Short mmCIF file of C-alpha atoms in Angstrom, two decimals:
data_model
loop_
_atom_site.label_atom_id
_atom_site.label_comp_id
_atom_site.label_asym_id
_atom_site.label_seq_id
_atom_site.Cartn_x
_atom_site.Cartn_y
_atom_site.Cartn_z
CA UNK H 1 23.75 64.28 1.14
CA UNK H 2 20.55 65.73 -0.28
CA UNK H 3 18.67 68.29 1.79
CA UNK H 4 15.08 67.21 2.45
CA UNK H 5 12.64 66.36 5.16
CA UNK H 6 10.28 63.51 5.90
CA UNK H 7 6.93 65.04 6.70
CA UNK H 8 5.16 61.94 8.02
CA UNK H 9 3.70 58.50 7.48
CA UNK H 10 -0.05 58.02 6.84
CA UNK H 11 -1.85 54.80 5.83
CA UNK H 12 1.43 53.05 5.12
CA UNK H 13 2.36 55.74 2.54
CA UNK H 14 5.49 57.70 3.15
CA UNK H 15 5.26 61.30 2.14
CA UNK H 16 8.60 62.93 1.53
CA UNK H 17 9.24 66.57 0.71
CA UNK H 18 12.42 67.28 -1.03
CA UNK H 19 13.58 70.80 -1.44
CA UNK H 20 15.04 71.66 -4.72
CA UNK H 21 18.74 71.88 -4.63
CA UNK H 22 20.29 74.55 -6.73
CA UNK H 23 23.13 73.83 -8.99
CA UNK H 24 25.22 76.93 -8.84
CA UNK H 25 28.03 77.52 -11.19
CA UNK H 26 29.99 80.50 -12.16
CA UNK H 27 29.38 81.74 -15.66
CA UNK H 28 32.40 80.90 -17.73
CA UNK H 29 34.59 83.65 -19.05
CA UNK H 30 36.21 83.73 -22.35
CA UNK H 31 39.50 82.77 -20.79
CA UNK H 32 38.01 79.65 -19.10
CA UNK H 33 38.89 76.34 -20.75
CA UNK H 34 36.48 74.21 -18.65
CA UNK H 35 33.25 74.47 -16.74
CA UNK H 36 32.73 73.16 -13.19
CA UNK H 37 29.36 71.96 -11.83
CA UNK H 38 28.50 70.73 -8.36
CA UNK H 39 27.89 67.01 -7.62
CA UNK H 40 24.74 65.65 -9.26
CA UNK H 41 24.92 68.09 -12.19
CA UNK H 42 26.69 68.19 -15.49
CA UNK H 43 27.46 71.04 -17.88
CA UNK H 44 25.18 71.39 -20.85
CA UNK H 45 27.11 73.18 -23.64
CA UNK H 46 23.94 73.92 -25.58
CA UNK H 47 22.22 75.77 -22.78
CA UNK H 48 25.44 76.88 -21.16
CA UNK H 49 24.03 75.76 -17.80
CA UNK H 50 24.55 72.94 -15.29
CA UNK H 51 21.89 70.25 -15.83
CA UNK H 52 20.65 67.76 -13.24
CA UNK H 53 21.76 64.16 -13.73
CA UNK H 54 18.91 61.57 -13.57
CA UNK H 55 20.72 58.88 -11.60
CA UNK H 56 17.64 56.62 -11.73
CA UNK H 57 18.24 56.28 -15.47
CA UNK H 58 22.00 56.39 -15.62
CA UNK H 59 22.88 54.14 -12.71
CA UNK H 60 22.40 50.38 -13.01
CA UNK H 61 20.28 49.15 -10.08
CA UNK H 62 20.51 52.46 -8.27
CA UNK H 63 18.16 51.04 -5.61
CA UNK H 64 18.30 47.46 -4.34
CA UNK H 65 15.58 45.06 -3.28
CA UNK H 66 12.08 46.41 -2.99
CA UNK H 67 13.16 50.08 -2.92
CA UNK H 68 12.18 52.53 -5.66
CA UNK H 69 14.45 55.18 -7.14
CA UNK H 70 13.21 58.81 -7.00
CA UNK H 71 15.34 61.38 -8.89
CA UNK H 72 15.58 64.93 -7.56
CA UNK H 73 17.82 67.88 -8.13
CA UNK H 74 21.42 66.99 -7.58
CA UNK H 75 20.84 63.43 -6.42
CA UNK H 76 18.25 60.62 -5.90
CA UNK H 77 16.41 58.82 -3.14
CA UNK H 78 15.75 55.12 -2.54
CA UNK H 79 12.33 54.91 -0.91
CA UNK H 80 9.64 52.25 -0.50
CA UNK H 81 7.42 51.86 -3.51
CA UNK H 82 4.49 53.28 -1.56
CA UNK H 83 6.30 56.57 -0.91
CA UNK H 84 5.44 59.75 -2.76
CA UNK H 85 7.80 62.63 -3.41
CA UNK H 86 6.22 66.10 -3.31
CA UNK H 87 8.56 68.66 -4.80
CA UNK H 88 9.00 71.89 -2.78
CA UNK H 89 8.84 75.35 -4.34
CA UNK H 90 11.90 76.36 -6.27
CA UNK H 91 14.41 78.28 -4.18
CA UNK H 92 15.05 81.86 -5.24
CA UNK H 93 17.70 82.35 -7.84
CA UNK H 94 20.89 83.96 -6.73
CA UNK H 95 22.44 86.74 -8.70
CA UNK H 96 24.92 85.46 -11.23
CA UNK H 97 23.64 81.93 -10.95
CA UNK H 98 22.18 79.78 -13.76
CA UNK H 99 19.65 77.16 -12.47
CA UNK H 100 18.56 74.15 -14.56
CA UNK H 101 15.68 72.10 -13.14
CA UNK H 102 13.44 69.35 -14.37
CA UNK H 103 9.70 69.79 -14.63
CA UNK H 104 7.94 69.40 -11.30
CA UNK H 105 4.93 67.16 -10.80
CA UNK H 106 1.71 69.18 -11.09
CA UNK H 107 -0.53 69.77 -8.13
CA UNK H 108 -2.87 66.78 -7.56
CA UNK H 109 -6.22 67.83 -6.11
CA UNK H 110 -7.45 64.18 -5.98
CA UNK H 111 -7.34 61.77 -3.02
CA UNK H 112 -4.39 59.49 -2.57
CA UNK H 113 -4.38 56.79 -5.23
CA UNK H 114 -6.27 58.90 -7.75
CA UNK H 115 -5.21 61.43 -10.36
CA UNK H 116 -7.11 64.16 -12.15
CA UNK H 117 -8.53 63.50 -15.57
CA UNK H 118 -10.47 66.45 -16.88
CA UNK H 119 -12.91 67.47 -14.21
CA UNK H 120 -12.84 64.12 -12.36
CA UNK H 121 -10.44 61.91 -10.46
CA UNK H 122 -9.58 58.48 -11.81
CA UNK H 123 -7.92 55.57 -10.04
CA UNK H 124 -4.18 55.17 -10.47
CA UNK H 125 -3.22 51.62 -11.44
CA UNK H 126 -0.08 51.28 -9.37
CA UNK H 127 0.41 47.72 -10.61
CA UNK H 128 0.70 48.76 -14.26
CA UNK H 129 2.91 51.74 -13.41
CA UNK H 130 5.12 49.60 -11.22
CA UNK H 131 4.42 51.94 -8.34
CA UNK H 132 3.94 49.20 -5.73
CA UNK H 133 6.02 47.50 -3.12
CA UNK H 134 4.93 43.90 -3.76
CA UNK H 135 7.62 41.25 -3.49
CA UNK H 136 8.70 39.52 -6.69
CA UNK H 137 6.90 36.39 -5.54
CA UNK H 138 3.66 38.31 -4.95
CA UNK H 139 0.98 39.45 -7.33
CA UNK H 140 -0.03 43.09 -7.39
CA UNK H 141 -3.79 43.59 -7.60
CA UNK H 142 -5.13 47.08 -8.21
CA UNK H 143 -8.06 48.25 -6.14
CA UNK H 144 -9.79 51.65 -6.10
CA UNK H 145 -7.36 54.16 -4.61
CA UNK H 146 -4.74 51.60 -3.68
CA UNK H 147 -3.36 48.13 -4.41
CA UNK H 148 -2.85 44.91 -2.54
CA UNK H 149 -0.07 42.35 -2.67
CA UNK H 150 -1.47 38.84 -2.97
CA UNK H 151 0.49 35.64 -2.41
CA UNK H 152 0.24 32.78 -4.92
CA UNK H 153 -2.07 29.87 -4.19
CA UNK H 154 -0.57 27.64 -1.56
CA UNK H 155 1.11 30.53 0.28
CA UNK H 156 -0.03 32.86 3.03
CA UNK H 157 1.24 36.34 3.79
CA UNK H 158 3.11 36.88 7.02
CA UNK H 159 4.28 40.48 7.22
CA UNK H 160 5.54 41.28 3.77
CA UNK H 161 6.65 37.74 2.99
CA UNK H 162 4.77 34.81 1.44
CA UNK H 163 5.17 31.61 3.43
CA UNK H 164 4.30 28.18 2.05
CA UNK H 165 1.18 26.60 3.53
CA UNK H 166 1.73 23.04 4.76
CA UNK H 167 -1.54 21.58 3.50
CA UNK H 168 -0.58 18.17 4.90
CA UNK H 169 -1.35 19.48 8.37
CA UNK H 170 -5.02 19.56 7.45
CA UNK H 171 -5.17 15.91 6.39
CA UNK H 172 -6.51 16.51 2.94
CA UNK H 173 -5.17 13.13 1.74
CA UNK H 174 -6.64 9.75 2.59
CA UNK H 175 -3.29 7.95 2.72
CA UNK H 176 -0.05 9.92 2.33
CA UNK H 177 0.47 13.66 1.81
CA UNK H 178 3.61 15.20 0.30
CA UNK H 179 3.99 18.95 0.79
CA UNK H 180 5.71 20.90 -2.00
CA UNK H 181 6.27 24.66 -2.28
CA UNK H 182 2.91 26.26 -2.90
CA UNK H 183 1.02 23.03 -3.18
CA UNK H 184 0.81 19.40 -2.07
CA UNK H 185 0.26 16.02 -3.61
CA UNK H 186 -1.51 12.91 -2.35
CA UNK H 187 -0.03 9.47 -2.67
CA UNK H 188 -1.62 6.10 -2.07
CA UNK H 189 -0.32 2.96 -0.48
CA UNK H 190 0.61 0.04 -2.75
CA UNK H 191 -2.52 -1.56 -4.16
CA UNK H 192 -4.40 1.74 -4.41
CA UNK H 193 -4.59 4.60 -6.87
CA UNK H 194 -5.75 8.19 -6.65
CA UNK H 195 -9.40 8.83 -7.30
CA UNK H 196 -10.67 11.60 -9.56
CA UNK H 197 -10.53 14.13 -6.71
CA UNK H 198 -6.76 13.51 -6.36
CA UNK H 199 -7.20 13.01 -2.63
CA UNK H 200 -9.05 9.77 -2.05
CA UNK H 201 -7.53 6.36 -2.73
CA UNK H 202 -9.43 3.58 -4.45
CA UNK H 203 -8.52 -0.07 -4.70
CA UNK H 204 -6.60 -1.24 -7.76
CA UNK H 205 -7.79 -4.47 -9.33
CA UNK H 206 -4.39 -6.01 -9.92
CA UNK H 207 -6.01 -9.02 -11.55
CA UNK H 208 -7.19 -6.81 -14.43
CA UNK H 209 -3.80 -5.12 -14.67
CA UNK H 210 -1.65 -8.17 -15.30
CA UNK H 211 -1.00 -9.56 -11.83
CA UNK H 212 1.74 -12.22 -11.99
CA UNK H 213 -0.51 -15.08 -10.90
CA UNK H 214 0.17 -18.20 -12.93
CA UNK H 215 -3.34 -19.62 -12.72
CA UNK H 216 -6.01 -17.83 -10.68
CA UNK H 217 -6.07 -14.28 -9.32
CA UNK H 218 -8.43 -12.92 -6.66
CA UNK H 219 -8.54 -9.20 -6.02
CA UNK H 220 -8.77 -8.07 -2.40
CA UNK H 221 -8.83 -4.64 -0.78
CA UNK H 222 -5.40 -3.15 -1.40
CA UNK H 223 -3.80 -6.30 -2.70
CA UNK H 224 -4.49 -9.58 -4.50
CA UNK H 225 -4.14 -13.30 -3.92
CA UNK H 226 -2.93 -16.02 -6.25
CA UNK H 227 -4.59 -19.40 -6.14
CA UNK H 228 -4.01 -22.61 -8.05
CA UNK H 229 -6.25 -25.07 -9.84
CA UNK H 230 -7.06 -28.45 -8.37
CA UNK H 231 -3.97 -30.61 -8.41
CA UNK H 232 -1.54 -27.71 -7.96
CA UNK H 233 -0.11 -25.92 -4.95
CA UNK H 234 1.15 -22.37 -4.62
CA UNK H 235 4.91 -21.98 -4.82
CA UNK H 236 7.10 -20.13 -2.29
CA UNK H 237 6.94 -16.93 -4.35
CA UNK H 238 3.15 -16.79 -3.99
CA UNK H 239 2.64 -16.59 -7.76
CA UNK H 240 3.70 -19.85 -9.42
CA UNK H 241 1.70 -23.06 -9.21
CA UNK H 242 3.53 -26.34 -8.80
CA UNK H 243 2.07 -29.73 -9.64
CA UNK H 244 1.10 -31.89 -6.68
CA UNK H 245 2.41 -35.45 -6.92
CA UNK H 246 -0.65 -37.13 -5.50
CA UNK H 247 0.89 -40.55 -6.02
CA UNK H 248 3.60 -39.80 -3.46
CA UNK H 249 1.05 -39.07 -0.73
CA UNK H 250 -0.64 -42.45 -0.54
CA UNK H 251 -0.30 -45.95 -1.92
CA UNK H 252 -4.07 -46.45 -1.68
CA UNK H 253 -5.09 -44.01 -4.38
CA UNK H 254 -4.96 -46.70 -7.04
CA UNK H 255 -5.50 -50.40 -6.78
CA UNK H 256 -2.58 -51.19 -9.06
CA UNK H 257 -0.47 -48.24 -10.24
CA UNK H 258 -0.75 -44.47 -9.79
CA UNK H 259 0.53 -42.23 -12.58
CA UNK H 260 1.09 -38.57 -11.78
CA UNK H 261 0.08 -36.06 -14.44
CA UNK H 262 0.11 -32.23 -14.53
CA UNK H 263 -2.59 -31.16 -12.11
CA UNK H 264 -4.00 -34.65 -11.61
CA UNK H 265 -3.26 -38.34 -11.42
CA UNK H 266 -4.61 -41.43 -13.08
CA UNK H 267 -4.78 -45.08 -12.21
CA UNK H 268 -3.58 -47.82 -14.51
CA UNK H 269 -4.30 -51.52 -14.49
CA UNK H 270 -2.09 -54.40 -15.57
CA UNK H 271 -2.59 -56.39 -18.71
CA UNK H 272 -5.75 -58.43 -18.58
CA UNK H 273 -7.54 -55.87 -16.40
CA UNK H 274 -9.58 -52.78 -17.06
CA UNK H 275 -10.24 -49.70 -14.94
CA UNK H 276 -13.42 -49.86 -12.89
CA UNK H 277 -14.38 -46.33 -11.95
CA UNK H 278 -11.28 -44.23 -11.27
CA UNK H 279 -9.09 -46.44 -9.12
CA UNK H 280 -10.17 -50.11 -9.16
CA UNK H 281 -9.10 -52.79 -11.58
CA UNK H 282 -11.50 -55.36 -12.94
CA UNK H 283 -10.56 -58.56 -14.71
CA UNK H 284 -11.33 -58.68 -18.42
CA UNK H 285 -13.29 -61.75 -19.40
CA UNK H 286 -11.47 -62.64 -22.58
CA UNK H 287 -13.79 -65.57 -23.15
CA UNK H 288 -16.73 -63.16 -23.48
CA UNK H 289 -14.90 -60.50 -25.46
CA UNK H 290 -13.42 -63.05 -27.87
CA UNK H 291 -9.86 -62.03 -27.05
CA UNK H 292 -8.52 -65.58 -26.78
CA UNK H 293 -6.76 -68.10 -28.98
CA UNK H 294 -8.78 -71.21 -28.20
CA UNK H 295 -9.54 -73.68 -31.02
CA UNK H 296 -12.75 -75.55 -31.71
CA UNK H 297 -11.66 -78.53 -29.67
CA UNK H 298 -10.91 -76.35 -26.68
CA UNK H 299 -12.90 -74.51 -24.07
CA UNK H 300 -12.02 -71.00 -22.97
CA UNK H 301 -11.74 -70.60 -19.21
CA UNK H 302 -11.46 -67.08 -17.87
CA UNK H 303 -9.01 -66.59 -15.04
CA UNK H 304 -7.76 -63.46 -13.25
CA UNK H 305 -5.68 -61.43 -15.67
CA UNK H 306 -5.86 -63.88 -18.56
CA UNK H 307 -7.71 -66.86 -20.06
CA UNK H 308 -6.99 -70.56 -20.28
CA UNK H 309 -7.72 -72.89 -23.17
CA UNK H 310 -8.51 -76.41 -22.01
CA UNK H 311 -9.35 -79.45 -24.08
CA UNK H 312 -13.02 -80.18 -24.29
CA UNK H 313 -12.34 -83.87 -23.66
CA UNK H 314 -10.03 -84.14 -20.69
CA UNK H 315 -10.93 -87.73 -19.82
CA UNK H 316 -7.92 -89.98 -19.36
CA UNK H 317 -7.87 -93.76 -19.65
CA UNK H 318 -9.53 -95.78 -18.30
CA UNK H 319 -12.16 -93.02 -18.15
CA UNK H 320 -14.41 -92.25 -21.04
CA UNK H 321 -16.30 -89.04 -21.75
CA UNK H 322 -20.03 -89.31 -21.35
CA UNK H 323 -20.89 -85.59 -21.50
CA UNK H 324 -19.24 -82.21 -21.37
CA UNK H 325 -16.84 -82.11 -18.42
CA UNK H 326 -17.88 -85.59 -17.15
CA UNK H 327 -15.90 -88.78 -17.35
CA UNK H 328 -16.94 -92.28 -16.22
CA UNK H 329 -14.79 -95.30 -15.42
CA UNK H 330 -16.78 -98.47 -16.41
CA UNK H 331 -16.98 -101.11 -13.67
CA UNK H 332 -16.29 -103.70 -16.32
CA UNK H 333 -12.72 -102.51 -16.55
CA UNK H 334 -10.45 -104.02 -13.94
CA UNK H 335 -8.47 -100.75 -13.73
CA UNK H 336 -11.54 -98.94 -12.46
CA UNK H 337 -11.82 -101.09 -9.33
CA UNK H 338 -10.07 -98.58 -6.99
CA UNK H 339 -10.95 -95.41 -8.86
CA UNK H 340 -13.91 -93.07 -8.43
CA UNK H 341 -16.76 -94.05 -10.64
CA UNK H 342 -17.12 -90.62 -12.20
CA UNK H 343 -15.07 -87.43 -12.46
CA UNK H 344 -16.61 -84.00 -13.13
CA UNK H 345 -14.33 -81.19 -14.43
CA UNK H 346 -14.67 -77.73 -12.85
CA UNK H 347 -12.56 -74.54 -13.08
CA UNK H 348 -12.16 -71.54 -10.80
CA UNK H 349 -9.80 -68.62 -10.23
CA UNK H 350 -8.79 -66.87 -7.00
CA UNK H 351 -6.69 -63.78 -6.27
CA UNK H 352 -3.26 -63.75 -4.70
CA UNK H 353 -2.76 -62.96 -1.03
CA UNK H 354 -6.32 -63.88 -0.18
CA UNK H 355 -7.08 -63.74 3.52
CA UNK H 356 -7.21 -67.14 5.20
CA UNK H 357 -8.95 -69.30 6.15
CA UNK H 358 -11.25 -68.63 3.23
CA UNK H 359 -14.12 -70.69 1.82
CA UNK H 360 -13.55 -70.95 -1.91
CA UNK H 361 -15.68 -73.84 -3.30
CA UNK H 362 -18.71 -75.79 -2.14
CA UNK H 363 -19.18 -79.46 -3.05
CA UNK H 364 -22.74 -80.73 -3.40
CA UNK H 365 -23.89 -84.34 -3.91
CA UNK H 366 -26.13 -84.68 -6.94
CA UNK H 367 -27.54 -88.12 -6.06
CA UNK H 368 -28.43 -89.31 -2.58
CA UNK H 369 -29.27 -92.94 -1.82
CA UNK H 370 -31.36 -93.89 1.21
CA UNK H 371 -29.26 -95.15 4.10
CA UNK H 372 -25.99 -93.97 2.54
CA UNK H 373 -23.39 -91.99 4.47
CA UNK H 374 -21.25 -89.55 2.55
CA UNK H 375 -17.80 -88.32 3.44
CA UNK H 376 -15.65 -85.78 1.60
CA UNK H 377 -11.89 -85.59 1.22
CA UNK H 378 -9.09 -84.19 -0.97
CA UNK H 379 -7.98 -87.24 -2.93
CA UNK H 380 -5.00 -85.59 -4.70
CA UNK H 381 -3.39 -82.31 -5.73
CA UNK H 382 -2.82 -80.70 -2.31
CA UNK H 383 0.86 -81.45 -1.90
CA UNK H 384 1.69 -78.61 0.49
CA UNK H 385 -1.47 -78.65 2.59
CA UNK H 386 -2.75 -75.32 1.25
CA UNK H 387 -6.39 -76.52 1.38
CA UNK H 388 -8.68 -78.61 3.56
CA UNK H 389 -12.27 -79.89 3.46
CA UNK H 390 -14.91 -78.85 5.96
CA UNK H 391 -17.96 -81.04 5.76
CA UNK H 392 -21.21 -79.21 6.17
CA UNK H 393 -23.67 -82.07 6.21
CA UNK H 394 -24.24 -85.46 4.65
CA UNK H 395 -24.56 -84.06 1.13
CA UNK H 396 -22.26 -81.04 1.03
CA UNK H 397 -18.82 -79.85 2.04
CA UNK H 398 -16.66 -76.71 1.66
CA UNK H 399 -13.19 -76.44 0.20
CA UNK H 400 -11.23 -74.04 2.39
CA UNK H 401 -8.03 -72.18 1.53
CA UNK H 402 -5.82 -72.75 4.53
CA UNK H 403 -2.80 -70.66 3.62
CA UNK H 404 -2.32 -67.49 1.59
CA UNK H 405 -1.05 -68.30 -1.86
CA UNK H 406 0.59 -66.09 -4.47
CA UNK H 407 0.11 -66.40 -8.21
CA UNK H 408 0.31 -66.96 -10.94
CA UNK H 409 0.05 -70.70 -10.30
CA UNK H 410 -2.42 -73.55 -10.86
CA UNK H 411 -3.73 -76.29 -8.58
CA UNK H 412 -5.58 -79.39 -9.80
CA UNK H 413 -7.47 -80.90 -6.87
CA UNK H 414 -9.46 -84.12 -6.95
CA UNK H 415 -12.24 -83.71 -4.39
CA UNK H 416 -13.79 -87.10 -3.63
CA UNK H 417 -17.16 -87.99 -2.11
CA UNK H 418 -17.27 -91.54 -0.69
CA UNK H 419 -20.73 -93.08 -0.19
CA UNK H 420 -21.16 -96.06 2.17
CA UNK H 421 -24.38 -98.05 2.70
CA UNK H 422 -23.85 -100.44 5.63
CA UNK H 423 -27.21 -102.12 5.15
CA UNK H 424 -26.40 -103.15 1.64
CA UNK H 425 -22.65 -103.44 2.24
CA UNK H 426 -22.22 -101.07 -0.66
CA UNK H 427 -19.46 -98.45 -1.21
CA UNK H 428 -18.84 -96.16 -4.13
CA UNK H 429 -17.18 -92.82 -4.81
CA UNK H 430 -17.24 -89.94 -7.27
CA UNK H 431 -14.77 -87.10 -7.76
CA UNK H 432 -14.77 -83.48 -8.77
CA UNK H 433 -11.58 -82.43 -10.50
CA UNK H 434 -11.19 -78.74 -9.65
CA UNK H 435 -8.63 -76.61 -11.47
CA UNK H 436 -7.78 -73.62 -9.24
CA UNK H 437 -5.96 -70.76 -10.99
CA UNK H 438 -4.30 -68.23 -8.69
CA UNK H 439 -4.09 -64.78 -10.28
CA UNK H 440 -0.92 -62.64 -10.18
CA UNK H 441 -2.46 -59.82 -8.10
CA UNK H 442 -4.57 -59.38 -5.03
CA UNK H 443 -7.50 -58.14 -7.14
#
């Protein structure tokens, strides 16, 4: 143990007085083969005295933690860094004793924290001299006459320790806050990114950053939406666009045939028809376009979906042709007795599956004799009763389709008008030979 006394504590500075401890040894005689010194001293052969050992220099980590090593005669002290050691006056020498002491600190007439320099007192920089008690994690800052221990940014001092400040308690971040030792970081929810102040979150335009939308991308607050072009629908993953098969939804999109295409559909018409607008089919008049194979002796007749070449002279014996499409049976020929006097050729075309009953052709008398009564009938060609005549008045009648018919097929009907004059006891008849072509489709 080292004799000494603690004189008091003032302004957190411990003042310690340590009395000098004498190292007393007996002077060696010529017969002595060794020299003995007390603890804390060692024999110096040059001076022939016991010399104090500076344990603060010779011992590794003589003081632990935040304690500072102070050497004194015959030992050392571990004191807080703010403590000061004031050496006491040397004790009187004893007869026959050799005393070796280190130089004592000079008298300091300046206030605490200052030291004399010439005729003035200057501040002692305890931080540079390592004469402070700041923790390793703290920063020593010199101030006039003293020093302070400052915690790093993000810490606060509680007692002598620096404790991390949980900045997330103060809601500095707009979205998420992550506290880390001495600091914090802000994080944003998906679809946002940190603004320049590293605290606020701003929307990310995913559409400009390569969003996985196959066709169209719409940025929204915090996210984005994928949309598809007309004719496509969004897939289950929300990104891909799948073609819509419009043709499978309805059979009324096209009059004939619907063809699905990527993102759209188109309508097609059968041979002999052309597209009218986007969905209807219209018959091509091959007789007008010249797309027929009729010869000079034939007449081109346009029918639904095609054309028909008929002979210009279709009169059969005993009839003779008197003009285009008109044949006459001379009364001078015995074979003409029971036949209509004249036959006029006409042609028409109707669609399949036509609604019935349906008026399809009107018959009109071209010559009317006073006192004559006219009647109309189907003379030949209606084997299955698909047609009938409805007389309108004395000079006209209507050919009516009685049953729905399906093409392609052809009817040749002889429609006869019988004229009777009872006053003159006169009867005659004329016929209209109507070729009815039924198209293959309902358009």
